[in-house]
Amino acid sequence: MGKYNYTDREKDFNKVLKMNQNESFSLEKQCSSQIYKLDEHINSSEALLKSLGYALPNKPVIKKEQKLSSKIQEIKSYDDLVKKANAEIHNDVGLEDLLSEKEFQEAYKRLDAIHDEFSHKTGIVNKTDLIFLGIATALQTVKSLLFGRVAGKFDYGNSFNPDARLAHNDKSIEKEHRRANDGFKEKHENNGHGYWMYILYQTPPYDITKGSPSINRNMEGGYHRIHTLGHDPILGWIFGTANILTDTITFEDFKSNRVIRNPKMMITPESVPLAKLFGESFEMCKADSLNLPAAIFSEGCHLKSDEFTKLGLPVPILEAINTDFASKLYKSNYDALCFSRDLKIVGASAGISIFIDMIIGLVHGLFNKEKINKDLYEVRTRKILLISNSIASTSNIIQTLITDNPKNLDIGGLLVTLSHLFMDLRFISRIKEEFIKQELNKDLIKELERLDSI
């Protein structure tokens, strides 16, 4: 076996193994010696008894549960073992000090079997491709671990704290809303026919909950934002604007009802089909050139005023796809701002992933010395990327070795650890074996089969 540079952790581990091996051999030797002496005494005693005419009693059966007493020092932890091993063994210990020649041969056979089976499973047999697979896996691991740290730093997936938000009727929100409306009014007050001013200052119809029982709807009070598309950060720009123009309210199932303002504001049983909703909106836009800008401005102001309140705004579009899930998220204080934060983190991760894929693809392309057809060679590159990403994201071995090492808390230590690991043939073999033993994801199998068919 070639010279291998062991890490301090591996040196300690090997010494512990060697110490245990030495103790086992020593204990075995002592037991054999004592058993031989005991047997001699027993045999001579039996011979004497027989010569005197005594009948020998049946020998007692020693139960497996009976244990020999021992004065071996109690070891409380692995660190205690390491200290004891370093005190007893002063030289470095390699695998050649632990394994016999036969065991080495068996290990080599197992290693070859792992490599062959891995190549068979993945279809990657080219030596250059296998090297790039290791590099790609290391890079994908960096991406995965960095994403975890960035996500943790920016509270990825966490809900917000309602106590850090303003009440929906906070005076500062109302003041800012009124200031924005006044600014729009001053800019356009000499234009149009005046109805647009009414649009600016009236309460949006999708903020009304009174009358909902008469149409068999539970608006859930303060949680009505999850049930009205006017409060959706994306769909609101379409349906909220149309609602403002036509005094209607559109629900999460895309059904709309008329809202009346006199004598009291309430939802009526009058249904407004979508075609009629947009038809009336179009007529309002034609009636005054400022009606549509005022409605859009009013929608924007309302979304902005709700955004940082204790209930916030729901995750966009989700309520129209899966109301129950959207409601569950919203009620657990996960809102549009939380979603936007997480989307930026995921987007950054996706950008890094694409960049890493590009680097691997470009460098791998430089090694096409056989001048293989470009399209076919790209299939090999895509297969390397696919498998490396799968290994990096699912390997328990990688995660354990990286996260258990305190040196990896900084980026420099992380890169040093990864560069060492992915040049270690034994580590790579363990990763391959783990990959083989795991049940391959069905989508991964289908994609590999598709690439193989190409």
GROMACS .gro file of C-alpha atoms in nm:
model
  454
    1MET     CA    1   0.000   0.000   0.000
    2GLY     CA    2   0.137   0.344  -0.094
    3LYS     CA    3   0.240   0.607   0.156
    4TYR     CA    4  -0.062   0.785   0.296
    5ASN     CA    5  -0.060   1.107   0.499
    6TYR     CA    6  -0.296   1.053   0.789
    7THR     CA    7  -0.482   1.337   0.959
    8ASP     CA    8  -0.436   1.385   1.335
    9ARG     CA    9  -0.785   1.242   1.387
   10GLU     CA   10  -0.700   0.932   1.184
   11LYS     CA   11  -0.368   0.888   1.368
   12ASP     CA   12  -0.549   0.892   1.703
   13PHE     CA   13  -0.809   0.649   1.574
   14ASN     CA   14  -0.543   0.408   1.446
   15LYS     CA   15  -0.360   0.422   1.779
   16VAL     CA   16  -0.681   0.339   1.964
   17LEU     CA   17  -0.735   0.043   1.732
   18LYS     CA   18  -0.374  -0.073   1.782
   19MET     CA   19  -0.403  -0.039   2.160
   20ASN     CA   20  -0.722  -0.244   2.163
   21GLN     CA   21  -0.561  -0.498   1.936
   22ASN     CA   22  -0.257  -0.526   2.167
   23GLU     CA   23  -0.480  -0.564   2.473
   24SER     CA   24  -0.685  -0.832   2.297
   25PHE     CA   25  -0.373  -1.029   2.202
   26SER     CA   26  -0.233  -0.992   2.555
   27LEU     CA   27  -0.561  -1.102   2.714
   28GLU     CA   28  -0.583  -1.397   2.476
   29LYS     CA   29  -0.228  -1.504   2.564
   30GLN     CA   30  -0.293  -1.474   2.938
   31CYS     CA   31  -0.617  -1.670   2.911
   32SER     CA   32  -0.451  -1.946   2.708
   33SER     CA   33  -0.171  -1.977   2.967
   34GLN     CA   34  -0.411  -1.985   3.262
   35ILE     CA   35  -0.641  -2.234   3.090
   36TYR     CA   36  -0.343  -2.464   3.018
   37LYS     CA   37  -0.231  -2.453   3.384
   38LEU     CA   38  -0.585  -2.511   3.510
   39ASP     CA   39  -0.628  -2.804   3.276
   40GLU     CA   40  -0.305  -2.961   3.408
   41HIS     CA   41  -0.421  -2.931   3.771
   42ILE     CA   42  -0.768  -3.066   3.688
   43ASN     CA   43  -0.631  -3.361   3.495
   44SER     CA   44  -0.382  -3.458   3.770
   45SER     CA   45  -0.656  -3.428   4.035
   46GLU     CA   46  -0.894  -3.647   3.834
   47ALA     CA   47  -0.621  -3.910   3.788
   48LEU     CA   48  -0.553  -3.913   4.167
   49LEU     CA   49  -0.924  -3.948   4.252
   50LYS     CA   50  -0.968  -4.233   4.009
   51SER     CA   51  -0.664  -4.420   4.156
   52LEU     CA   52  -0.825  -4.394   4.500
   53GLY     CA   53  -1.150  -4.538   4.367
   54TYR     CA   54  -1.362  -4.224   4.384
   55ALA     CA   55  -1.638  -4.160   4.132
   56LEU     CA   56  -1.592  -3.827   3.956
   57PRO     CA   57  -1.881  -3.574   3.974
   58ASN     CA   58  -2.036  -3.431   3.659
   59LYS     CA   59  -1.853  -3.122   3.537
   60PRO     CA   60  -2.064  -2.802   3.577
   61VAL     CA   61  -2.183  -2.628   3.263
   62ILE     CA   62  -2.053  -2.273   3.246
   63LYS     CA   63  -2.332  -2.041   3.138
   64LYS     CA   64  -2.264  -1.781   2.871
   65GLU     CA   65  -2.394  -1.508   3.100
   66GLN     CA   66  -2.105  -1.569   3.347
   67LYS     CA   67  -1.824  -1.317   3.299
   68LEU     CA   68  -1.461  -1.314   3.405
   69SER     CA   69  -1.375  -1.042   3.652
   70SER     CA   70  -1.139  -0.781   3.517
   71LYS     CA   71  -0.931  -0.499   3.653
   72ILE     CA   72  -0.923  -0.316   3.321
   73GLN     CA   73  -0.928   0.060   3.370
   74GLU     CA   74  -1.274   0.211   3.318
   75ILE     CA   75  -1.292   0.424   3.004
   76LYS     CA   76  -1.559   0.694   3.015
   77SER     CA   77  -1.524   0.850   2.670
   78TYR     CA   78  -1.346   0.829   2.336
   79ASP     CA   79  -1.118   1.114   2.445
   80ASP     CA   80  -1.006   0.898   2.739
   81LEU     CA   81  -0.923   0.619   2.494
   82VAL     CA   82  -0.718   0.859   2.280
   83LYS     CA   83  -0.520   0.981   2.583
   84LYS     CA   84  -0.452   0.623   2.697
   85ALA     CA   85  -0.351   0.517   2.344
   86ASN     CA   86  -0.110   0.810   2.300
   87ALA     CA   87   0.045   0.734   2.639
   88GLU     CA   88   0.109   0.370   2.543
   89ILE     CA   89   0.190   0.403   2.171
   90HIS     CA   90   0.444   0.669   2.068
   91ASN     CA   91   0.488   0.585   1.700
   92ASP     CA   92   0.235   0.652   1.425
   93VAL     CA   93   0.017   0.354   1.334
   94GLY     CA   94  -0.085   0.272   0.976
   95LEU     CA   95  -0.324   0.020   0.837
   96GLU     CA   96  -0.028  -0.209   0.763
   97ASP     CA   97   0.025  -0.228   1.142
   98LEU     CA   98  -0.333  -0.342   1.196
   99LEU     CA   99  -0.410  -0.575   0.905
  100SER     CA  100  -0.252  -0.899   0.794
  101GLU     CA  101  -0.144  -0.962   0.436
  102LYS     CA  102  -0.458  -1.169   0.380
  103GLU     CA  103  -0.677  -0.893   0.519
  104PHE     CA  104  -0.504  -0.643   0.287
  105GLN     CA  105  -0.581  -0.859  -0.014
  106GLU     CA  106  -0.944  -0.889   0.092
  107ALA     CA  107  -0.960  -0.510   0.132
  108TYR     CA  108  -0.820  -0.455  -0.217
  109LYS     CA  109  -1.069  -0.702  -0.363
  110ARG     CA  110  -1.355  -0.520  -0.189
  111LEU     CA  111  -1.220  -0.186  -0.313
  112ASP     CA  112  -1.208  -0.307  -0.673
  113ALA     CA  113  -1.559  -0.450  -0.639
  114ILE     CA  114  -1.689  -0.114  -0.514
  115HIS     CA  115  -1.530   0.078  -0.803
  116ASP     CA  116  -1.664  -0.173  -1.059
  117GLU     CA  117  -2.014  -0.171  -0.913
  118PHE     CA  118  -2.018   0.211  -0.893
  119SER     CA  119  -1.915   0.238  -1.259
  120HIS     CA  120  -2.185  -0.015  -1.352
  121LYS     CA  121  -2.453   0.172  -1.156
  122THR     CA  122  -2.366   0.517  -1.294
  123GLY     CA  123  -2.233   0.428  -1.638
  124ILE     CA  124  -1.920   0.639  -1.570
  125VAL     CA  125  -1.618   0.427  -1.665
  126ASN     CA  126  -1.383   0.685  -1.814
  127LYS     CA  127  -1.094   0.768  -1.575
  128THR     CA  128  -1.110   1.141  -1.656
  129ASP     CA  129  -1.485   1.148  -1.594
  130LEU     CA  130  -1.438   0.974  -1.258
  131ILE     CA  131  -1.182   1.236  -1.154
  132PHE     CA  132  -1.417   1.515  -1.255
  133LEU     CA  133  -1.697   1.344  -1.065
  134GLY     CA  134  -1.491   1.375  -0.746
  135ILE     CA  135  -1.416   1.743  -0.815
  136ALA     CA  136  -1.779   1.813  -0.899
  137THR     CA  137  -1.900   1.641  -0.582
  138ALA     CA  138  -1.660   1.849  -0.370
  139LEU     CA  139  -1.787   2.171  -0.532
  140GLN     CA  140  -2.151   2.066  -0.494
  141THR     CA  141  -2.078   1.992  -0.126
  142VAL     CA  142  -1.936   2.343  -0.080
  143LYS     CA  143  -2.250   2.487  -0.239
  144SER     CA  144  -2.477   2.279  -0.018
  145LEU     CA  145  -2.294   2.366   0.306
  146LEU     CA  146  -2.264   2.735   0.223
  147PHE     CA  147  -2.635   2.749   0.146
  148GLY     CA  148  -2.708   2.598   0.487
  149ARG     CA  149  -2.498   2.863   0.661
  150VAL     CA  150  -2.639   3.153   0.461
  151ALA     CA  151  -2.992   3.022   0.514
  152GLY     CA  152  -2.936   2.996   0.888
  153LYS     CA  153  -2.787   3.343   0.904
  154PHE     CA  154  -3.089   3.496   0.733
  155ASP     CA  155  -3.354   3.286   0.912
  156TYR     CA  156  -3.446   3.084   0.604
  157GLY     CA  157  -3.788   2.919   0.645
  158ASN     CA  158  -3.865   3.097   0.973
  159SER     CA  159  -4.183   3.287   1.053
  160PHE     CA  160  -4.185   3.650   1.162
  161ASN     CA  161  -4.245   3.785   1.511
  162PRO     CA  162  -4.583   3.966   1.519
  163ASP     CA  163  -4.467   4.173   1.817
  164ALA     CA  164  -4.213   4.340   1.587
  165ARG     CA  165  -4.488   4.452   1.347
  166LEU     CA  166  -4.740   4.737   1.355
  167ALA     CA  167  -5.115   4.700   1.412
  168HIS     CA  168  -5.324   4.724   1.093
  169ASN     CA  169  -5.478   5.054   1.211
  170ASP     CA  170  -5.156   5.207   1.342
  171LYS     CA  171  -5.164   5.588   1.317
  172SER     CA  172  -4.828   5.601   1.137
  173ILE     CA  173  -4.961   5.372   0.861
  174GLU     CA  174  -5.278   5.577   0.820
  175LYS     CA  175  -5.075   5.899   0.812
  176GLU     CA  176  -4.838   5.767   0.544
  177HIS     CA  177  -5.131   5.634   0.338
  178ARG     CA  178  -5.308   5.972   0.353
  179ARG     CA  179  -4.986   6.157   0.264
  180ALA     CA  180  -4.938   5.937  -0.044
  181ASN     CA  181  -5.300   5.992  -0.156
  182ASP     CA  182  -5.267   6.368  -0.110
  183GLY     CA  183  -4.951   6.367  -0.320
  184PHE     CA  184  -5.129   6.185  -0.605
  185LYS     CA  185  -5.425   6.424  -0.578
  186GLU     CA  186  -5.209   6.738  -0.590
  187LYS     CA  187  -5.027   6.609  -0.896
  188HIS     CA  188  -5.345   6.534  -1.094
  189GLU     CA  189  -5.620   6.752  -0.944
  190ASN     CA  190  -5.659   6.963  -1.259
  191ASN     CA  191  -5.710   6.655  -1.480
  192GLY     CA  192  -5.994   6.410  -1.532
  193HIS     CA  193  -6.356   6.431  -1.419
  194GLY     CA  194  -6.305   6.385  -1.045
  195TYR     CA  195  -6.430   6.027  -0.981
  196TRP     CA  196  -6.072   5.909  -0.949
  197MET     CA  197  -6.046   6.113  -0.624
  198TYR     CA  198  -6.330   5.907  -0.482
  199ILE     CA  199  -6.134   5.594  -0.581
  200LEU     CA  200  -5.827   5.722  -0.397
  201TYR     CA  201  -5.985   5.791  -0.060
  202GLN     CA  202  -6.248   5.519  -0.027
  203THR     CA  203  -6.193   5.193   0.161
  204PRO     CA  204  -6.103   4.912  -0.083
  205PRO     CA  205  -6.406   4.683  -0.128
  206TYR     CA  206  -6.196   4.369  -0.063
  207ASP     CA  207  -6.141   4.492   0.295
  208ILE     CA  208  -6.512   4.436   0.371
  209THR     CA  209  -6.619   4.126   0.567
  210LYS     CA  210  -6.971   4.230   0.671
  211GLY     CA  211  -7.232   4.027   0.482
  212SER     CA  212  -7.006   3.726   0.416
  213PRO     CA  213  -7.230   3.482   0.612
  214SER     CA  214  -7.519   3.558   0.375
  215ILE     CA  215  -7.314   3.415   0.088
  216ASN     CA  216  -7.194   3.118   0.298
  217ARG     CA  217  -6.836   3.238   0.336
  218ASN     CA  218  -6.625   3.249   0.650
  219MET     CA  219  -6.382   3.539   0.610
  220GLU     CA  220  -6.218   3.457   0.946
  221GLY     CA  221  -6.213   3.818   1.064
  222GLY     CA  222  -5.859   3.954   1.060
  223TYR     CA  223  -5.748   3.663   0.841
  224HIS     CA  224  -5.973   3.782   0.558
  225ARG     CA  225  -5.658   3.872   0.360
  226ILE     CA  226  -5.599   3.505   0.283
  227HIS     CA  227  -5.948   3.479   0.130
  228THR     CA  228  -5.941   3.789  -0.094
  229LEU     CA  229  -5.731   3.816  -0.409
  230GLY     CA  230  -5.707   4.192  -0.360
  231HIS     CA  231  -5.458   4.121  -0.080
  232ASP     CA  232  -5.245   3.887  -0.292
  233PRO     CA  233  -4.906   4.057  -0.356
  234ILE     CA  234  -4.917   3.949  -0.722
  235LEU     CA  235  -5.278   3.872  -0.817
  236GLY     CA  236  -5.388   4.180  -0.625
  237TRP     CA  237  -5.254   4.409  -0.895
  238ILE     CA  238  -5.512   4.257  -1.133
  239PHE     CA  239  -5.808   4.160  -0.916
  240GLY     CA  240  -5.761   4.422  -0.645
  241THR     CA  241  -5.744   4.696  -0.907
  242ALA     CA  242  -6.056   4.560  -1.079
  243ASN     CA  243  -6.235   4.540  -0.742
  244ILE     CA  244  -6.152   4.904  -0.666
  245LEU     CA  245  -6.282   5.015  -1.006
  246THR     CA  246  -6.610   4.821  -0.979
  247ASP     CA  247  -6.688   4.798  -0.606
  248THR     CA  248  -6.656   4.418  -0.601
  249ILE     CA  249  -6.469   4.161  -0.395
  250THR     CA  250  -6.295   3.857  -0.551
  251PHE     CA  251  -6.233   3.551  -0.335
  252GLU     CA  252  -5.959   3.289  -0.347
  253ASP     CA  253  -6.173   3.066  -0.572
  254PHE     CA  254  -6.195   3.351  -0.828
  255LYS     CA  255  -6.564   3.410  -0.760
  256SER     CA  256  -6.669   3.773  -0.715
  257ASN     CA  257  -6.959   3.952  -0.542
  258ARG     CA  258  -7.089   4.307  -0.550
  259VAL     CA  259  -7.016   4.536  -0.255
  260ILE     CA  260  -7.250   4.821  -0.156
  261ARG     CA  261  -7.146   5.123   0.047
  262ASN     CA  262  -7.483   5.273   0.145
  263PRO     CA  263  -7.641   5.268   0.393
  264LYS     CA  264  -7.367   5.035   0.529
  265MET     CA  265  -7.071   4.878   0.354
  266MET     CA  266  -7.134   4.509   0.304
  267ILE     CA  267  -7.097   4.219   0.063
  268THR     CA  268  -7.415   4.139  -0.129
  269PRO     CA  269  -7.532   3.807  -0.273
  270GLU     CA  270  -7.502   3.953  -0.625
  271SER     CA  271  -7.253   3.741  -0.815
  272VAL     CA  272  -7.024   3.908  -1.067
  273PRO     CA  273  -6.873   3.670  -1.326
  274LEU     CA  274  -6.513   3.735  -1.426
  275ALA     CA  275  -6.613   3.845  -1.776
  276LYS     CA  276  -6.848   4.106  -1.628
  277LEU     CA  277  -6.585   4.212  -1.370
  278PHE     CA  278  -6.326   4.293  -1.638
  279GLY     CA  279  -6.591   4.433  -1.873
  280GLU     CA  280  -6.701   4.685  -1.610
  281SER     CA  281  -6.337   4.763  -1.530
  282PHE     CA  282  -6.272   4.841  -1.895
  283GLU     CA  283  -6.573   5.074  -1.909
  284MET     CA  284  -6.447   5.257  -1.598
  285CYS     CA  285  -6.107   5.302  -1.761
  286LYS     CA  286  -6.269   5.451  -2.070
  287ALA     CA  287  -6.486   5.687  -1.864
  288ASP     CA  288  -6.184   5.873  -1.722
  289SER     CA  289  -5.818   5.842  -1.813
  290LEU     CA  290  -5.722   5.879  -1.445
  291ASN     CA  291  -5.952   5.607  -1.307
  292LEU     CA  292  -5.709   5.323  -1.385
  293PRO     CA  293  -5.393   5.503  -1.256
  294ALA     CA  294  -5.584   5.598  -0.938
  295ALA     CA  295  -5.703   5.240  -0.887
  296ILE     CA  296  -5.352   5.098  -0.941
  297PHE     CA  297  -5.206   5.361  -0.707
  298SER     CA  298  -5.471   5.282  -0.444
  299GLU     CA  299  -5.399   4.908  -0.474
  300GLY     CA  300  -5.025   4.968  -0.434
  301CYS     CA  301  -5.073   5.188  -0.130
  302HIS     CA  302  -5.304   4.935   0.034
  303LEU     CA  303  -5.062   4.646  -0.022
  304LYS     CA  304  -4.775   4.857   0.113
  305SER     CA  305  -4.972   4.961   0.422
  306ASP     CA  306  -5.061   4.597   0.500
  307GLU     CA  307  -4.717   4.454   0.427
  308PHE     CA  308  -4.552   4.528   0.762
  309THR     CA  309  -4.855   4.482   0.989
  310LYS     CA  310  -4.895   4.203   1.245
  311LEU     CA  311  -5.075   3.982   0.992
  312GLY     CA  312  -4.880   4.088   0.685
  313LEU     CA  313  -4.979   3.970   0.337
  314PRO     CA  314  -5.025   3.606   0.234
  315VAL     CA  315  -4.774   3.413   0.024
  316PRO     CA  316  -4.856   3.514  -0.335
  317ILE     CA  317  -5.085   3.294  -0.550
  318LEU     CA  318  -5.075   3.003  -0.302
  319GLU     CA  319  -5.427   3.068  -0.169
  320ALA     CA  320  -5.565   3.016  -0.521
  321ILE     CA  321  -5.384   2.681  -0.553
  322ASN     CA  322  -5.403   2.530  -0.204
  323THR     CA  323  -5.615   2.734   0.035
  324ASP     CA  324  -5.567   2.504   0.334
  325PHE     CA  325  -5.188   2.509   0.310
  326ALA     CA  326  -5.183   2.884   0.243
  327SER     CA  327  -5.404   2.942   0.546
  328LYS     CA  328  -5.184   2.722   0.765
  329LEU     CA  329  -4.871   2.916   0.665
  330TYR     CA  330  -5.042   3.252   0.708
  331LYS     CA  331  -5.173   3.168   1.055
  332SER     CA  332  -4.827   3.052   1.162
  333ASN     CA  333  -4.690   3.400   1.078
  334TYR     CA  334  -4.523   3.301   0.753
  335ASP     CA  335  -4.617   3.577   0.509
  336ALA     CA  336  -4.516   3.733   0.178
  337LEU     CA  337  -4.209   3.902   0.330
  338CYS     CA  338  -4.084   3.569   0.468
  339PHE     CA  339  -4.142   3.412   0.127
  340SER     CA  340  -3.959   3.696  -0.049
  341ARG     CA  341  -3.662   3.656   0.188
  342ASP     CA  342  -3.645   3.280   0.126
  343LEU     CA  343  -3.686   3.327  -0.249
  344LYS     CA  344  -3.380   3.554  -0.257
  345ILE     CA  345  -3.176   3.296  -0.066
  346VAL     CA  346  -3.289   3.016  -0.298
  347GLY     CA  347  -3.226   3.238  -0.599
  348ALA     CA  348  -2.872   3.311  -0.482
  349SER     CA  349  -2.815   2.939  -0.427
  350ALA     CA  350  -2.949   2.861  -0.774
  351GLY     CA  351  -2.716   3.122  -0.923
  352ILE     CA  352  -2.416   2.969  -0.745
  353SER     CA  353  -2.525   2.623  -0.857
  354ILE     CA  354  -2.549   2.733  -1.221
  355PHE     CA  355  -2.207   2.902  -1.195
  356ILE     CA  356  -2.051   2.584  -1.051
  357ASP     CA  357  -2.214   2.372  -1.322
  358MET     CA  358  -2.077   2.607  -1.589
  359ILE     CA  359  -1.723   2.584  -1.451
  360ILE     CA  360  -1.734   2.203  -1.436
  361GLY     CA  361  -1.885   2.185  -1.784
  362LEU     CA  362  -1.628   2.420  -1.938
  363VAL     CA  363  -1.326   2.253  -1.776
  364HIS     CA  364  -1.456   1.903  -1.854
  365GLY     CA  365  -1.500   2.012  -2.216
  366LEU     CA  366  -1.129   2.100  -2.236
  367PHE     CA  367  -1.044   1.733  -2.174
  368ASN     CA  368  -1.229   1.608  -2.481
  369LYS     CA  369  -0.901   1.491  -2.632
  370GLU     CA  370  -1.069   1.210  -2.821
  371LYS     CA  371  -1.268   1.473  -3.017
  372ILE     CA  372  -1.595   1.301  -2.931
  373ASN     CA  373  -1.910   1.450  -3.079
  374LYS     CA  374  -1.989   1.767  -2.878
  375ASP     CA  375  -2.349   1.667  -2.802
  376LEU     CA  376  -2.246   1.321  -2.681
  377TYR     CA  377  -1.966   1.466  -2.469
  378GLU     CA  378  -2.213   1.709  -2.310
  379VAL     CA  379  -2.425   1.409  -2.211
  380ARG     CA  380  -2.127   1.277  -2.013
  381THR     CA  381  -2.086   1.618  -1.849
  382ARG     CA  382  -2.456   1.634  -1.754
  383LYS     CA  383  -2.431   1.285  -1.604
  384ILE     CA  384  -2.134   1.394  -1.390
  385LEU     CA  385  -2.330   1.698  -1.268
  386LEU     CA  386  -2.641   1.492  -1.198
  387ILE     CA  387  -2.462   1.224  -0.993
  388SER     CA  388  -2.233   1.468  -0.808
  389ASN     CA  389  -2.530   1.677  -0.698
  390SER     CA  390  -2.714   1.365  -0.580
  391ILE     CA  391  -2.415   1.245  -0.376
  392ALA     CA  392  -2.345   1.587  -0.223
  393SER     CA  393  -2.706   1.638  -0.117
  394THR     CA  394  -2.778   1.286   0.020
  395SER     CA  395  -2.450   1.152   0.160
  396ASN     CA  396  -2.463   1.104   0.536
  397ILE     CA  397  -2.089   1.037   0.539
  398ILE     CA  398  -2.007   1.378   0.392
  399GLN     CA  399  -2.244   1.564   0.620
  400THR     CA  400  -2.113   1.388   0.932
  401LEU     CA  401  -1.744   1.435   0.855
  402ILE     CA  402  -1.787   1.801   0.764
  403THR     CA  403  -2.029   1.915   1.033
  404ASP     CA  404  -1.856   1.725   1.317
  405ASN     CA  405  -1.525   1.902   1.258
  406PRO     CA  406  -1.500   2.236   1.445
  407LYS     CA  407  -1.238   2.360   1.195
  408ASN     CA  408  -1.510   2.373   0.932
  409LEU     CA  409  -1.686   2.659   1.107
  410ASP     CA  410  -1.480   2.894   0.890
  411ILE     CA  411  -1.472   2.886   0.509
  412GLY     CA  412  -1.094   2.831   0.493
  413GLY     CA  413  -1.113   2.527   0.720
  414LEU     CA  414  -1.405   2.392   0.518
  415LEU     CA  415  -1.214   2.415   0.188
  416VAL     CA  416  -0.901   2.253   0.337
  417THR     CA  417  -1.110   1.966   0.477
  418LEU     CA  418  -1.288   1.908   0.146
  419SER     CA  419  -0.967   1.920  -0.059
  420HIS     CA  420  -0.816   1.658   0.173
  421LEU     CA  421  -1.120   1.433   0.179
  422PHE     CA  422  -1.172   1.422  -0.195
  423MET     CA  423  -0.807   1.324  -0.254
  424ASP     CA  424  -0.844   1.033  -0.010
  425LEU     CA  425  -0.907   0.712  -0.203
  426ARG     CA  426  -1.056   0.542   0.103
  427PHE     CA  427  -1.300   0.829   0.157
  428ILE     CA  428  -1.402   0.824  -0.209
  429SER     CA  429  -1.454   0.448  -0.186
  430ARG     CA  430  -1.681   0.493   0.119
  431ILE     CA  431  -1.885   0.752  -0.073
  432LYS     CA  432  -1.918   0.517  -0.368
  433GLU     CA  433  -2.023   0.230  -0.144
  434GLU     CA  434  -2.282   0.447   0.028
  435PHE     CA  435  -2.414   0.559  -0.310
  436ILE     CA  436  -2.446   0.199  -0.425
  437LYS     CA  437  -2.625   0.085  -0.108
  438GLN     CA  438  -2.877   0.366  -0.117
  439GLU     CA  439  -3.186   0.312  -0.322
  440LEU     CA  440  -3.140   0.537  -0.622
  441ASN     CA  441  -3.405   0.801  -0.660
  442LYS     CA  442  -3.652   0.707  -0.934
  443ASP     CA  443  -3.613   1.043  -1.107
  444LEU     CA  444  -3.235   1.001  -1.100
  445ILE     CA  445  -3.264   0.652  -1.253
  446LYS     CA  446  -3.496   0.779  -1.526
  447GLU     CA  447  -3.263   1.067  -1.606
  448LEU     CA  448  -2.958   0.837  -1.617
  449GLU     CA  449  -3.143   0.598  -1.848
  450ARG     CA  450  -3.240   0.888  -2.072
  451LEU     CA  451  -2.879   1.010  -2.088
  452ASP     CA  452  -2.757   0.655  -2.157
  453SER     CA  453  -3.007   0.621  -2.442
  454ILE     CA  454  -2.868   0.941  -2.598
   0.00000   0.00000   0.00000
